[in-house]
Amino acid sequence: MKKLLIKNIKELIQVEDVPRNRVLGLDMKNLATLKNAWLAIEDNIIVAFGSMDEMPGITDWTNLEVVDAEGKMVFPSWCDSHTHIVFAGTRETEFVDRINGLSYEEIAARGGGILNSAEKLADTSEDDLVKSAMIRLNEIILMGTGAVEIKSGYGLSIDAELKILRVIKKLKQLSPLTIKANFLGAHAIPKAFKENRTGYIDQIINEMLPVIEKEGLAEYIDTFCETNYFTPEETDRILTAGAKHGLKPKIHVNQFTAIGGIQVGVKHKAISVDHLEVMRDEDIETLKKSNTIPTLLPSCSFFLSIPFGPAKDLMAANLPVALATDYNPGSTPSGNMNFVISLACIKMKMTPEQAINAATINGAAAMELSNTHGSIAIGKTANLFITKQISGYSFIPYSFGANHIDTVILNGKVQS
Ligand code: NIG
Ligand code: FE
């Protein structure tokens, strides 16, 4: 058995004696920490932690590695519950088009956006997609992420959607990250089905879903429920079919317009509804009667210059807000959870405690991983990071844009 002891930790963040599934909005202002602490890992599991004043003597030094974290903090790894990390090619020409005045919707209407990414992906091999996605995954590991949800959605044909999901399955084997797969065949209507949207939805339901179930390619199902993409009625139909194949919904809603996507998500007991830049009072009321997690993506708002989600209103309604990156080539070409936390504090007025809760335990809950991830608790997977020497946990969101992470540990192993 391999043993790792981290000692002299200046502050151990998000400690739990009794592990919780999620933190509700009104409680998100509280963040439990332990100052001057130690933490012990055996193989891939957190087995003990406590105060340096009461550190037990070590009797068995065999296979014991000791890390001295003097002046440094230890956090549970970030849980990024919404990404589109498998894609082919970037879209900086659209970025420049937006600088020159076009909107995201205008670019999409002339065949750019998601359709542009689908065209690029169609000709890219599974191997090349694995390679480029692994580079992105390694990049987010070094930025502190320990669990990630990855969507398909840049395929938009039977072959290409299945290709992406098979890539994600490979990534699960290759990467030390904990990965959940989300099938987003309903990301946009492909060009070939412009005049026959029902035909494409039929393909999703009749041709893609059965293979996905047979090969065990996804845990979740997503739709982009939005004006010019998929209607609430179409979303309802797709989620109903997904449930028959064992897929739970985590869906895109209320990014540009509020058209009832939250209501459909809640009707289908969605694990999360994500984006929420445009919210009506009735949407918050609907969420209050559900277990669905509202997930906000502030780096998408930042990049597209669209409104930031109403984090304070959602928390005031006692909802368990989660934060995620939305890493994708169109609306958020960044997987940096540290920057997400900075934006949540600076632009959404979440406190550092609220933002850290949203990016750890609530992000884990939005991937149904809170039994194993999202906090420092005995028995949980040893996914954590050690910071550089910093003054306190608020320094992470405050000192935005810099990397304050020194060492990353995933499944009990130091990453490099
Ligand atoms: O979550 N909104 C839908 N999908 C992605 C963006 C897709 C793209 O522009 O490529 C998102 O922002
Ligand atoms: Fe997204």
XYZ file of N, CA and C in Angstrom, residues 157-158 183 185-186 189-190 193 196-210 230 234 237-238 241 245:
87
model
N -24.098 14.001 -36.503
C -24.487 12.909 -37.405
C -24.300 11.643 -36.578
N -24.896 10.560 -37.053
C -24.806 9.326 -36.252
C -23.336 8.968 -36.026
N -24.379 13.010 -23.602
C -24.724 12.947 -25.034
C -25.530 14.191 -25.436
N -26.368 15.170 -28.687
C -26.695 15.112 -30.125
C -27.563 16.293 -30.517
N -28.411 16.747 -29.596
C -29.310 17.875 -29.875
C -28.636 19.197 -29.508
N -29.360 21.853 -35.167
C -29.880 21.081 -36.307
C -28.800 21.107 -37.395
N -28.305 19.932 -37.823
C -27.250 19.932 -38.847
C -27.759 20.471 -40.184
N -30.235 18.681 -42.385
C -31.616 18.523 -41.896
C -32.305 19.872 -41.686
N -35.759 19.636 -42.299
C -36.376 18.411 -41.770
C -35.876 18.136 -40.357
N -36.184 19.087 -39.446
C -35.626 18.966 -38.098
C -36.120 17.707 -37.383
N -37.371 17.334 -37.669
C -37.897 16.117 -37.022
C -37.087 14.904 -37.461
N -36.626 14.926 -38.714
C -35.813 13.816 -39.220
C -34.545 13.652 -38.395
N -33.931 14.778 -38.019
C -32.703 14.685 -37.215
C -33.020 14.182 -35.798
N -34.109 14.699 -35.248
C -34.477 14.256 -33.887
C -34.812 12.756 -33.911
N -35.461 12.313 -34.987
C -35.731 10.869 -35.126
C -34.425 10.073 -35.132
N -33.419 10.613 -35.812
C -32.109 9.924 -35.845
C -31.506 9.829 -34.448
N -31.591 10.933 -33.715
C -31.074 10.921 -32.329
C -31.752 9.795 -31.553
N -33.082 9.773 -31.674
C -33.861 8.851 -30.843
C -33.737 7.397 -31.328
N -33.839 7.213 -32.629
C -33.923 5.831 -33.130
C -32.578 5.213 -33.480
N -31.608 6.060 -33.840
C -30.337 5.493 -34.315
C -29.195 5.700 -33.310
N -29.182 6.843 -32.636
C -28.036 7.085 -31.747
C -28.266 6.473 -30.356
N -29.410 6.767 -29.764
C -29.630 6.334 -28.371
C -29.461 4.824 -28.157
N -29.991 3.970 -29.042
C -29.811 2.530 -28.797
C -28.340 2.113 -28.775
N -33.291 24.048 -30.156
C -34.316 23.041 -29.894
C -35.397 23.641 -28.993
N -39.442 19.787 -28.258
C -38.451 18.841 -28.795
C -37.552 18.307 -27.677
N -39.323 15.637 -25.837
C -39.333 14.372 -26.585
C -37.967 13.661 -26.474
N -36.913 14.420 -26.589
C -35.562 13.826 -26.555
C -35.249 13.299 -25.149
N -37.065 10.064 -24.505
C -36.397 8.938 -25.171
C -35.101 8.581 -24.447
N -33.404 4.932 -22.320
C -32.091 4.304 -22.511
C -31.170 4.556 -21.311
